[in-house]
């Protein structure tokens, strides 16, 4: 008899992990606390419930990173994608899903699988033996979160994200922006030039503050807010406290000399910091925000040097339990301090239904391979799944780690020139390369 895989949480990630492991012949128990214990966002006792929007976003597998992730999950026989396709609603190029029939079908398929059983219980401790995957998501129950915190340390577990917008490095205008750390701090040249600086005149700053104050904002969901004001104030809230607050906070112009115009002292400076080891992504430092997405692009493009910026992700603040994966997990998504436990889904610091299910798919396959005594390396970083797992298990900056959607900035760059048209061709080159690599990864397992 094969050893059992225990999965805590039957959401997007846990459901997909269970399916993948059972397909490999491994007995699985899913421990799901709903409907006995609820969350503020879930409404049902179904597995794989979609808590908010009913969209899996773009289904374009040729020129969109999340569409590519759909393609990879379909190629790997993913249950979440099969059921999403089955309950697809018309939505142009996006994959919208009829949410209740979708989660009912996932539940039925899992509950009827001969190797899968579902135990309706909340897990409150970290297990000491056996094979486990923790996939308890952004709303992990309080008792289990405490147990994780006791194991990993307070700094390594967050209860809110505070996401600053992330910009593709190639879209920053370097004829305006210059690289310099405040007071040239650092031992090496790389450290002394770790930040990109966008200079503002007084008129730029005043216009920016006006736009920030006027921008549309999103509200917290009911039950979401407790405890969020601990050190992650949105920039618009700082601006509401006084027009000069930002100039004495994240936008202070001190310790910096504009390399393009050394004689002109900037009135304010917006700083960007490298967000991944590849150097393809930069976050805007201290710019977590609850502005609506459309408003964010309008407001941030007012920043000199970012007038043509492309955003890999926009900012946000949400109730979101996640661990510092780059420091805590190994390349197999195992907790380094307790390798019998894997983490998967949104709690690992990916964000979104699709990304979470994809990390469930990988963790389920990796756990099954381990139980079968096989070695299963992650897919290459040029695939969408490989780019995500590489990012969370080491590619991301651990100190500033925040949840991430899949995007082409996470992939090893491909060189192609030629403006907007060139970018479209380049995305096609990314997805062609990814598909070939992903097929090889799958072939290696058959
Ligand atoms: C308010 C809100 C709105 C969101 N809106 C969107 C959106 O519009 N689009 C999008 O793509 N993503 C959205 N997300 C993120 C979304 O929740 C995730 O992308 C996705 O559901 C994560 O999948 P998961 O499997 O990691 O977690 P979940 O799908 O949340 O699954 C985790 C499961 O674990 C269970 N659980 C928790 N603790 C325990 C425990 N101790 N013992 C047993 N079971 C436990 C939960 O009941 C849940 O079923 C939203 C999140 C929140 C909180």
Short mmCIF file of C-alpha atoms and ligand atoms in Angstrom, two decimals:
data_model
loop_
_atom_site.label_atom_id
_atom_site.label_comp_id
_atom_site.label_asym_id
_atom_site.label_seq_id
_atom_site.Cartn_x
_atom_site.Cartn_y
_atom_site.Cartn_z
CA UNK A 1 0.00 0.00 0.00
CA UNK A 2 1.39 3.41 -0.97
CA UNK A 3 1.82 6.15 1.60
CA UNK A 4 -0.97 8.72 1.80
CA UNK A 5 -0.62 12.37 0.82
CA UNK A 6 -2.50 14.75 3.14
CA UNK A 7 -3.59 18.09 1.75
CA UNK A 8 -4.80 20.89 4.00
CA UNK A 9 -7.25 23.14 2.15
CA UNK A 10 -9.45 22.15 -0.78
CA UNK A 11 -9.29 25.44 -2.68
CA UNK A 12 -7.80 26.02 -6.12
CA UNK A 13 -4.36 24.69 -5.17
CA UNK A 14 -5.39 21.84 -2.86
CA UNK A 15 -7.97 20.51 -5.34
CA UNK A 16 -5.49 20.47 -8.22
CA UNK A 17 -2.74 18.94 -6.06
CA UNK A 18 -5.10 16.14 -4.97
CA UNK A 19 -6.10 15.43 -8.57
CA UNK A 20 -2.51 15.27 -9.82
CA UNK A 21 -1.34 13.01 -7.00
CA UNK A 22 -4.32 10.65 -7.33
CA UNK A 23 -3.69 10.41 -11.09
CA UNK A 24 -0.20 9.20 -10.22
CA UNK A 25 -1.76 6.44 -8.05
CA UNK A 26 -1.25 8.07 -4.63
CA UNK A 27 -4.02 7.89 -2.00
CA UNK A 28 -5.00 11.41 -0.92
CA UNK A 29 -6.90 12.89 2.01
CA UNK A 30 -8.07 16.50 1.59
CA UNK A 31 -8.64 18.21 4.96
CA UNK A 32 -11.05 21.08 4.33
CA UNK A 33 -12.50 23.16 7.18
CA UNK A 34 -15.53 24.48 5.27
CA UNK A 35 -18.46 24.31 5.73
CA UNK A 36 -17.83 23.69 9.47
CA UNK A 37 -15.51 26.69 9.77
CA UNK A 38 -16.11 29.55 7.32
CA UNK A 39 -14.14 32.56 6.07
CA UNK A 40 -15.41 36.08 5.35
CA UNK A 41 -15.14 35.48 1.58
CA UNK A 42 -16.26 31.88 0.94
CA UNK A 43 -20.02 31.22 0.68
CA UNK A 44 -20.30 27.45 0.21
CA UNK A 45 -18.79 24.16 1.34
CA UNK A 46 -17.63 23.36 -2.20
CA UNK A 47 -14.04 22.64 -3.09
CA UNK A 48 -12.34 25.15 -5.44
CA UNK A 49 -14.77 27.97 -4.69
CA UNK A 50 -14.07 31.20 -6.61
CA UNK A 51 -14.30 33.82 -3.88
CA UNK A 52 -14.64 36.95 -5.95
CA UNK A 53 -14.44 37.52 -9.73
CA UNK A 54 -15.43 34.64 -12.02
CA UNK A 55 -12.54 35.20 -14.43
CA UNK A 56 -9.44 33.15 -15.15
CA UNK A 57 -8.24 36.21 -17.14
CA UNK A 58 -6.78 36.05 -20.67
CA UNK A 59 -6.95 32.75 -22.53
CA UNK A 60 -4.45 33.86 -25.19
CA UNK A 61 -1.72 31.24 -24.94
CA UNK A 62 0.41 32.89 -27.63
CA UNK A 63 0.91 36.40 -26.30
CA UNK A 64 -0.22 36.40 -22.69
CA UNK A 65 1.55 34.85 -19.69
CA UNK A 66 -1.62 33.76 -17.87
CA UNK A 67 -2.99 32.30 -21.13
CA UNK A 68 0.25 30.35 -21.38
CA UNK A 69 -0.29 29.07 -17.85
CA UNK A 70 -3.76 27.84 -18.95
CA UNK A 71 -2.08 26.01 -21.83
CA UNK A 72 0.46 24.33 -19.56
CA UNK A 73 -2.20 23.25 -17.07
CA UNK A 74 -4.33 21.79 -19.86
CA UNK A 75 -1.27 19.96 -21.25
CA UNK A 76 -0.66 18.50 -17.78
CA UNK A 77 -4.24 17.21 -17.50
CA UNK A 78 -5.27 19.80 -14.89
CA UNK A 79 -8.70 19.34 -13.32
CA UNK A 80 -9.22 23.04 -12.63
CA UNK A 81 -8.72 23.92 -16.30
CA UNK A 82 -10.83 21.00 -17.52
CA UNK A 83 -13.75 22.13 -15.36
CA UNK A 84 -13.21 25.81 -16.20
CA UNK A 85 -13.37 24.93 -19.92
CA UNK A 86 -16.46 22.84 -19.29
CA UNK A 87 -18.27 25.73 -17.55
CA UNK A 88 -16.92 28.52 -19.73
CA UNK A 89 -19.04 31.66 -20.23
CA UNK A 90 -18.76 34.03 -23.20
CA UNK A 91 -16.20 36.75 -22.32
CA UNK A 92 -14.24 37.68 -25.45
CA UNK A 93 -10.60 36.66 -25.09
CA UNK A 94 -10.93 35.96 -21.37
CA UNK A 95 -11.85 32.69 -19.72
CA UNK A 96 -14.90 33.46 -17.57
CA UNK A 97 -16.41 30.63 -15.57
CA UNK A 98 -19.90 29.78 -14.31
CA UNK A 99 -18.71 29.69 -10.71
CA UNK A 100 -21.16 27.42 -8.86
CA UNK A 101 -21.40 24.62 -11.45
CA UNK A 102 -17.60 24.86 -11.77
CA UNK A 103 -16.88 24.28 -8.08
CA UNK A 104 -19.68 21.69 -7.80
CA UNK A 105 -18.08 19.71 -10.66
CA UNK A 106 -14.60 19.91 -9.12
CA UNK A 107 -16.07 18.72 -5.80
CA UNK A 108 -17.92 15.85 -7.44
CA UNK A 109 -14.87 14.66 -9.40
CA UNK A 110 -12.65 14.72 -6.32
CA UNK A 111 -15.16 13.19 -3.91
CA UNK A 112 -15.94 10.39 -6.41
CA UNK A 113 -12.31 9.51 -7.10
CA UNK A 114 -11.51 6.09 -5.58
CA UNK A 115 -8.14 7.29 -4.23
CA UNK A 116 -9.38 10.58 -2.73
CA UNK A 117 -11.28 11.17 0.48
CA UNK A 118 -12.33 14.48 1.98
CA UNK A 119 -12.18 15.04 5.70
CA UNK A 120 -14.30 18.00 6.85
CA UNK A 121 -12.02 19.38 9.54
CA UNK A 122 -9.85 22.32 10.40
CA UNK A 123 -6.17 21.48 10.85
CA UNK A 124 -4.73 23.55 13.68
CA UNK A 125 -1.16 22.22 14.07
CA UNK A 126 1.75 21.62 11.75
CA UNK A 127 1.99 17.85 11.24
CA UNK A 128 5.17 16.17 12.43
CA UNK A 129 5.22 13.08 10.18
CA UNK A 130 3.86 11.86 6.84
CA UNK A 131 3.57 13.69 3.52
CA UNK A 132 1.64 16.95 3.66
CA UNK A 133 0.79 19.90 1.46
CA UNK A 134 -0.52 23.06 3.09
CA UNK A 135 -2.72 24.94 0.63
CA UNK A 136 -4.88 26.98 2.99
CA UNK A 137 -4.81 30.13 0.93
CA UNK A 138 -5.09 33.84 1.69
CA UNK A 139 -7.62 33.20 4.47
CA UNK A 140 -5.77 30.46 6.34
CA UNK A 141 -7.53 29.91 9.67
CA UNK A 142 -6.10 31.78 12.65
CA UNK A 143 -4.98 28.74 14.64
CA UNK A 144 -3.04 27.20 11.77
CA UNK A 145 -1.54 30.60 10.90
CA UNK A 146 -0.29 30.84 14.50
CA UNK A 147 1.30 27.38 14.20
CA UNK A 148 3.01 28.43 10.95
CA UNK A 149 4.17 31.64 12.57
CA UNK A 150 5.61 29.70 15.52
CA UNK A 151 7.60 27.52 13.11
CA UNK A 152 8.78 30.19 10.66
CA UNK A 153 9.02 33.32 12.80
CA UNK A 154 6.79 36.39 12.83
CA UNK A 155 8.70 38.16 10.04
CA UNK A 156 8.15 35.27 7.64
CA UNK A 157 4.34 35.25 7.71
CA UNK A 158 2.23 38.17 6.54
CA UNK A 159 -1.50 38.73 7.08
CA UNK A 160 -1.84 41.56 4.55
CA UNK A 161 -0.10 42.16 1.29
CA UNK A 162 1.07 45.70 0.54
CA UNK A 163 1.80 45.56 -3.13
CA UNK A 164 3.61 48.40 -4.82
CA UNK A 165 3.23 48.57 -8.60
CA UNK A 166 5.85 46.68 -10.59
CA UNK A 167 7.23 48.08 -13.84
CA UNK A 168 9.02 46.31 -16.68
CA UNK A 169 12.62 47.59 -16.63
CA UNK A 170 12.68 47.97 -20.41
CA UNK A 171 9.79 50.48 -20.30
CA UNK A 172 11.57 52.96 -17.98
CA UNK A 173 12.96 56.06 -19.73
CA UNK A 174 16.63 56.03 -18.71
CA UNK A 175 17.23 59.42 -20.36
CA UNK A 176 15.23 60.89 -17.44
CA UNK A 177 15.90 58.37 -14.68
CA UNK A 178 19.28 57.64 -13.08
CA UNK A 179 20.67 54.82 -10.92
CA UNK A 180 21.84 55.77 -7.41
CA UNK A 181 21.27 54.66 -3.82
CA UNK A 182 20.67 57.42 -1.28
CA UNK A 183 24.04 58.87 -0.18
CA UNK A 184 25.68 56.31 -2.52
CA UNK A 185 25.38 53.78 0.30
CA UNK A 186 26.82 50.30 -0.24
CA UNK A 187 30.13 48.51 -0.60
CA UNK A 188 29.87 47.58 -4.27
CA UNK A 189 28.94 49.63 -7.33
CA UNK A 190 25.83 47.47 -7.74
CA UNK A 191 24.69 48.44 -4.22
CA UNK A 192 25.57 52.11 -4.72
CA UNK A 193 23.39 52.10 -7.86
CA UNK A 194 20.64 49.83 -6.56
CA UNK A 195 17.77 52.31 -7.06
CA UNK A 196 16.38 54.04 -10.11
CA UNK A 197 15.36 57.64 -9.39
CA UNK A 198 12.65 59.67 -11.09
CA UNK A 199 13.08 63.42 -10.45
CA UNK A 200 10.13 65.76 -9.96
CA UNK A 201 9.91 69.54 -10.14
CA UNK A 202 7.58 71.38 -7.76
CA UNK A 203 4.96 71.57 -10.54
CA UNK A 204 5.30 67.80 -11.24
CA UNK A 205 4.87 67.07 -7.52
CA UNK A 206 1.83 69.30 -7.04
CA UNK A 207 0.14 67.81 -10.14
CA UNK A 208 0.93 64.30 -8.91
CA UNK A 209 -0.57 64.95 -5.46
CA UNK A 210 -3.72 66.44 -7.04
CA UNK A 211 -4.11 63.36 -9.27
CA UNK A 212 -3.53 61.03 -6.32
CA UNK A 213 -6.16 62.72 -4.17
CA UNK A 214 -8.70 62.78 -7.00
CA UNK A 215 -8.17 59.13 -8.10
CA UNK A 216 -10.87 56.47 -7.64
CA UNK A 217 -10.08 54.09 -4.78
CA UNK A 218 -11.26 50.55 -3.99
CA UNK A 219 -12.83 49.63 -0.66
CA UNK A 220 -11.91 46.76 1.63
CA UNK A 221 -14.33 43.80 1.68
CA UNK A 222 -16.41 43.51 4.81
CA UNK A 223 -14.41 41.73 7.53
CA UNK A 224 -11.10 42.33 5.74
CA UNK A 225 -9.60 45.31 7.51
CA UNK A 226 -8.64 44.24 11.05
CA UNK A 227 -5.00 45.06 11.67
CA UNK A 228 -3.98 46.40 8.28
CA UNK A 229 -2.72 49.81 9.29
CA UNK A 230 0.45 48.30 10.75
CA UNK A 231 3.10 49.98 8.63
CA UNK A 232 1.60 49.70 5.17
CA UNK A 233 -0.27 52.97 4.63
CA UNK A 234 -1.45 53.48 1.05
CA UNK A 235 0.25 56.46 -0.61
CA UNK A 236 -3.07 58.22 -1.13
CA UNK A 237 -3.76 58.01 2.63
CA UNK A 238 -0.33 59.54 3.28
CA UNK A 239 -1.16 62.32 0.79
CA UNK A 240 -4.51 62.91 2.54
CA UNK A 241 -2.64 63.54 5.79
CA UNK A 242 -0.85 66.51 4.23
CA UNK A 243 0.39 67.54 0.78
CA UNK A 244 4.02 67.41 1.94
CA UNK A 245 3.82 64.03 3.73
CA UNK A 246 5.11 62.04 0.75
CA UNK A 247 7.96 64.51 0.19
CA UNK A 248 9.13 63.73 3.73
CA UNK A 249 8.41 60.00 3.26
CA UNK A 250 8.99 57.72 0.25
CA UNK A 251 9.45 60.69 -2.14
CA UNK A 252 12.08 62.59 -0.16
CA UNK A 253 14.71 64.09 -2.48
CA UNK A 254 17.68 63.86 -0.08
CA UNK A 255 21.01 62.11 -0.69
CA UNK A 256 20.50 62.03 -4.45
CA UNK A 257 22.05 63.94 -7.36
CA UNK A 258 20.40 63.86 -10.76
CA UNK A 259 23.07 62.37 -13.04
CA UNK A 260 21.46 64.00 -16.09
CA UNK A 261 21.18 67.47 -14.51
CA UNK A 262 23.52 67.62 -11.49
CA UNK A 263 22.94 71.39 -11.09
CA UNK A 264 19.16 71.04 -10.59
CA UNK A 265 17.98 69.78 -7.20
CA UNK A 266 14.81 67.69 -7.61
CA UNK A 267 11.82 68.83 -5.50
CA UNK A 268 10.80 65.21 -4.93
CA UNK A 269 12.08 61.82 -6.12
CA UNK A 270 10.23 58.58 -6.81
CA UNK A 271 12.49 55.55 -6.35
CA UNK A 272 12.28 52.14 -8.00
CA UNK A 273 13.99 49.06 -6.64
CA UNK A 274 14.90 45.86 -8.43
CA UNK A 275 12.27 43.20 -7.82
CA UNK A 276 13.86 40.03 -9.21
CA UNK A 277 17.28 38.51 -9.76
CA UNK A 278 16.88 38.78 -13.54
CA UNK A 279 16.65 42.59 -13.25
CA UNK A 280 13.65 42.70 -15.57
CA UNK A 281 11.21 44.07 -12.96
CA UNK A 282 11.32 47.11 -10.66
CA UNK A 283 8.86 48.05 -7.90
CA UNK A 284 8.00 51.64 -7.01
CA UNK A 285 9.27 51.95 -3.46
CA UNK A 286 6.63 52.60 -0.79
CA UNK A 287 3.83 53.01 -3.34
CA UNK A 288 1.34 50.46 -2.02
CA UNK A 289 -2.10 51.76 -2.90
CA UNK A 290 -5.81 51.08 -3.01
CA UNK A 291 -6.38 53.17 -6.13
CA UNK A 292 -8.40 51.44 -8.84
CA UNK A 293 -6.26 49.89 -11.56
CA UNK A 294 -7.24 52.38 -14.28
CA UNK A 295 -6.49 55.29 -11.97
CA UNK A 296 -3.10 53.81 -11.04
CA UNK A 297 -1.82 53.76 -14.61
CA UNK A 298 -2.98 57.35 -15.15
CA UNK A 299 -1.41 58.58 -11.93
CA UNK A 300 1.89 56.66 -12.17
CA UNK A 301 2.48 57.63 -15.78
CA UNK A 302 2.70 61.24 -14.57
CA UNK A 303 6.00 60.33 -12.90
CA UNK A 304 8.90 61.61 -15.05
CA UNK A 305 10.65 58.61 -16.61
CA UNK A 306 7.55 56.41 -16.29
CA UNK A 307 5.50 58.17 -18.96
CA UNK A 308 5.64 55.03 -21.17
CA UNK A 309 5.81 52.49 -18.33
CA UNK A 310 4.35 49.02 -18.79
CA UNK A 311 3.18 47.50 -15.53
CA UNK A 312 3.81 43.83 -14.75
CA UNK A 313 1.39 44.28 -11.87
CA UNK A 314 -0.44 47.14 -10.25
CA UNK A 315 -0.53 47.92 -6.55
CA UNK A 316 -2.96 46.72 -3.93
CA UNK A 317 -3.56 45.99 -0.26
CA UNK A 318 -5.59 42.93 0.68
CA UNK A 319 -6.13 40.57 3.53
CA UNK A 320 -3.73 37.85 2.45
CA UNK A 321 -1.85 35.24 4.47
CA UNK A 322 1.44 34.35 2.81
CA UNK A 323 4.85 33.10 3.82
CA UNK A 324 8.28 34.38 2.81
CA UNK A 325 8.79 31.54 0.35
CA UNK A 326 12.20 32.66 -0.96
CA UNK A 327 13.71 32.09 2.48
CA UNK A 328 11.50 29.25 3.75
CA UNK A 329 10.96 26.86 0.83
CA UNK A 330 13.35 24.71 -1.18
CA UNK A 331 13.10 24.25 -4.95
CA UNK A 332 10.59 21.42 -4.36
CA UNK A 333 8.29 23.77 -2.36
CA UNK A 334 9.19 21.94 0.86
CA UNK A 335 9.54 23.79 4.13
CA UNK A 336 13.30 23.70 4.72
CA UNK A 337 12.83 23.26 8.48
CA UNK A 338 10.27 20.43 8.03
CA UNK A 339 10.72 18.82 4.60
CA UNK A 340 7.71 16.51 5.08
CA UNK A 341 5.54 19.62 4.52
CA UNK A 342 5.10 21.35 1.19
CA UNK A 343 3.28 24.64 0.68
CA UNK A 344 1.17 25.42 -2.38
CA UNK A 345 -1.18 28.06 -3.72
CA UNK A 346 -1.62 31.65 -2.69
CA UNK A 347 0.02 31.11 0.71
CA UNK A 348 3.35 30.66 -1.15
CA UNK A 349 3.14 34.22 -2.51
CA UNK A 350 1.66 33.69 -5.94
CA UNK A 351 -1.57 35.50 -6.58
CA UNK A 352 -4.73 34.55 -8.44
CA UNK A 353 -6.91 31.51 -9.05
CA UNK A 354 -4.82 30.28 -11.97
CA UNK A 355 -1.39 30.81 -10.41
CA UNK A 356 -2.58 29.13 -7.19
CA UNK A 357 -3.96 26.12 -9.06
CA UNK A 358 -0.72 25.90 -11.06
CA UNK A 359 1.37 25.75 -7.88
CA UNK A 360 -1.05 23.09 -6.62
CA UNK A 361 -0.44 21.12 -9.80
CA UNK A 362 3.32 21.23 -9.31
CA UNK A 363 3.23 20.42 -5.60
CA UNK A 364 0.86 17.47 -6.19
CA UNK A 365 3.14 16.04 -8.86
CA UNK A 366 6.28 16.62 -6.79
CA UNK A 367 4.78 15.03 -3.67
CA UNK A 368 3.56 12.03 -5.69
CA UNK A 369 6.99 11.56 -7.28
CA UNK A 370 8.62 11.69 -3.84
CA UNK A 371 6.25 9.03 -2.46
CA UNK A 372 7.00 6.88 -5.52
CA UNK A 373 10.74 7.30 -4.90
CA UNK A 374 11.26 9.37 -8.06
CA UNK A 375 12.97 12.66 -8.65
CA UNK A 376 10.86 15.38 -10.28
CA UNK A 377 12.66 18.66 -10.92
CA UNK A 378 10.52 21.74 -11.53
CA UNK A 379 9.83 22.73 -15.15
CA UNK A 380 12.43 25.08 -16.65
CA UNK A 381 12.25 28.81 -15.81
CA UNK A 382 11.32 29.55 -19.45
CA UNK A 383 7.89 27.95 -18.84
CA UNK A 384 5.11 29.83 -17.02
CA UNK A 385 4.98 27.34 -14.15
CA UNK A 386 8.77 27.22 -13.98
CA UNK A 387 9.03 31.03 -13.98
CA UNK A 388 6.58 31.24 -11.07
CA UNK A 389 8.17 28.54 -8.91
CA UNK A 390 11.65 29.93 -9.61
CA UNK A 391 10.45 33.37 -8.55
CA UNK A 392 8.88 32.31 -5.26
CA UNK A 393 11.58 29.84 -4.24
CA UNK A 394 14.56 32.11 -4.84
CA UNK A 395 14.30 34.53 -7.80
CA UNK A 396 12.34 37.18 -5.88
CA UNK A 397 13.93 39.62 -3.47
CA UNK A 398 13.23 38.01 -0.07
CA UNK A 399 13.35 41.30 1.86
CA UNK A 400 10.56 42.91 -0.12
CA UNK A 401 8.70 39.74 -1.10
CA UNK A 402 5.06 40.37 -2.05
CA UNK A 403 2.55 38.19 -3.92
CA UNK A 404 3.06 37.92 -7.66
CA UNK A 405 0.92 37.22 -10.72
CA UNK A 406 2.48 35.39 -13.64
CA UNK A 407 3.99 37.83 -16.19
CA UNK A 408 6.70 37.80 -18.84
CA UNK A 409 9.02 39.80 -16.59
CA UNK A 410 9.57 36.59 -14.60
CA UNK A 411 10.91 34.75 -17.66
CA UNK A 412 14.57 34.71 -18.77
CA UNK A 413 14.62 37.54 -21.35
CA UNK A 414 14.46 36.98 -25.09
CA UNK A 415 16.06 39.66 -27.20
CA UNK A 416 13.84 41.10 -29.91
CA UNK A 417 13.65 44.66 -31.09
CA UNK A 418 11.11 46.86 -32.82
CA UNK A 419 8.69 48.74 -30.54
CA UNK A 420 5.15 47.60 -29.91
CA UNK A 421 5.03 45.20 -32.88
CA UNK A 422 8.38 43.76 -31.74
CA UNK A 423 6.94 43.23 -28.27
CA UNK A 424 4.06 41.15 -29.67
CA UNK A 425 6.52 38.98 -31.63
CA UNK A 426 8.66 38.65 -28.55
CA UNK A 427 5.73 37.40 -26.46
CA UNK A 428 5.06 34.80 -29.15
CA UNK A 429 8.73 33.80 -28.95
CA UNK A 430 8.37 33.46 -25.14
CA UNK A 431 5.33 31.21 -25.45
CA UNK A 432 6.82 29.06 -28.25
CA UNK A 433 9.93 28.52 -26.16
CA UNK A 434 7.83 27.76 -23.06
CA UNK A 435 5.60 25.22 -24.80
CA UNK A 436 8.57 23.27 -26.21
CA UNK A 437 10.22 23.21 -22.79
CA UNK A 438 7.00 22.26 -20.96
CA UNK A 439 6.36 19.37 -23.37
CA UNK A 440 9.88 18.10 -22.69
CA UNK A 441 9.20 18.28 -18.96
CA UNK A 442 6.00 16.29 -19.39
CA UNK A 443 7.69 13.75 -21.71
CA UNK A 444 10.35 13.21 -19.05
CA UNK A 445 7.63 11.94 -16.68
CA UNK A 446 5.93 9.47 -19.03
C1 LIG B 1 -11.57 38.69 -0.70
C2 LIG B 1 -10.73 38.02 -1.75
C3 LIG B 1 -11.00 38.26 -3.09
C4 LIG B 1 -10.24 37.64 -4.10
N1 LIG B 1 -10.53 37.86 -5.41
C5 LIG B 1 -9.86 37.21 -6.38
C6 LIG B 1 -10.20 37.36 -7.75
O1 LIG B 1 -11.14 38.08 -8.08
N2 LIG B 1 -9.48 36.70 -8.69
C7 LIG B 1 -8.44 35.89 -8.35
O2 LIG B 1 -7.83 35.29 -9.26
N3 LIG B 1 -8.10 35.71 -7.07
C8 LIG B 1 -8.77 36.35 -6.07
N4 LIG B 1 -8.44 36.19 -4.75
C9 LIG B 1 -7.34 35.36 -4.44
C10 LIG B 1 -7.90 33.94 -4.40
O3 LIG B 1 -8.43 33.67 -3.16
C11 LIG B 1 -6.84 32.99 -4.73
O4 LIG B 1 -6.28 33.32 -5.97
C12 LIG B 1 -7.22 31.52 -4.80
O5 LIG B 1 -8.47 31.21 -4.29
C13 LIG B 1 -6.15 30.90 -3.97
O6 LIG B 1 -6.23 29.53 -4.05
P1 LIG B 1 -5.74 28.70 -2.81
O7 LIG B 1 -6.05 27.29 -3.11
O8 LIG B 1 -4.36 29.05 -2.47
O9 LIG B 1 -6.67 29.22 -1.61
P2 LIG B 1 -8.25 29.05 -1.45
O10 LIG B 1 -8.89 28.88 -2.76
O11 LIG B 1 -8.71 30.13 -0.55
O12 LIG B 1 -8.35 27.66 -0.69
C14 LIG B 1 -7.87 27.49 0.61
C15 LIG B 1 -8.79 26.52 1.34
O13 LIG B 1 -8.22 26.18 2.59
C16 LIG B 1 -9.25 26.11 3.55
N5 LIG B 1 -8.63 26.29 4.87
C17 LIG B 1 -8.07 27.41 5.39
N6 LIG B 1 -7.52 27.13 6.60
C18 LIG B 1 -7.74 25.81 6.85
C19 LIG B 1 -7.39 24.94 7.91
N7 LIG B 1 -6.70 25.36 8.98
N8 LIG B 1 -7.76 23.63 7.85
C20 LIG B 1 -8.47 23.17 6.77
N9 LIG B 1 -8.83 23.96 5.72
C21 LIG B 1 -8.44 25.26 5.75
C22 LIG B 1 -10.21 27.21 3.12
O14 LIG B 1 -11.52 26.96 3.60
C23 LIG B 1 -10.15 27.11 1.60
O15 LIG B 1 -11.11 26.24 1.07
C24 LIG B 1 -9.19 36.79 -3.73
C25 LIG B 1 -8.90 36.56 -2.38
C26 LIG B 1 -9.66 37.17 -1.40
C27 LIG B 1 -9.36 36.88 0.04
#
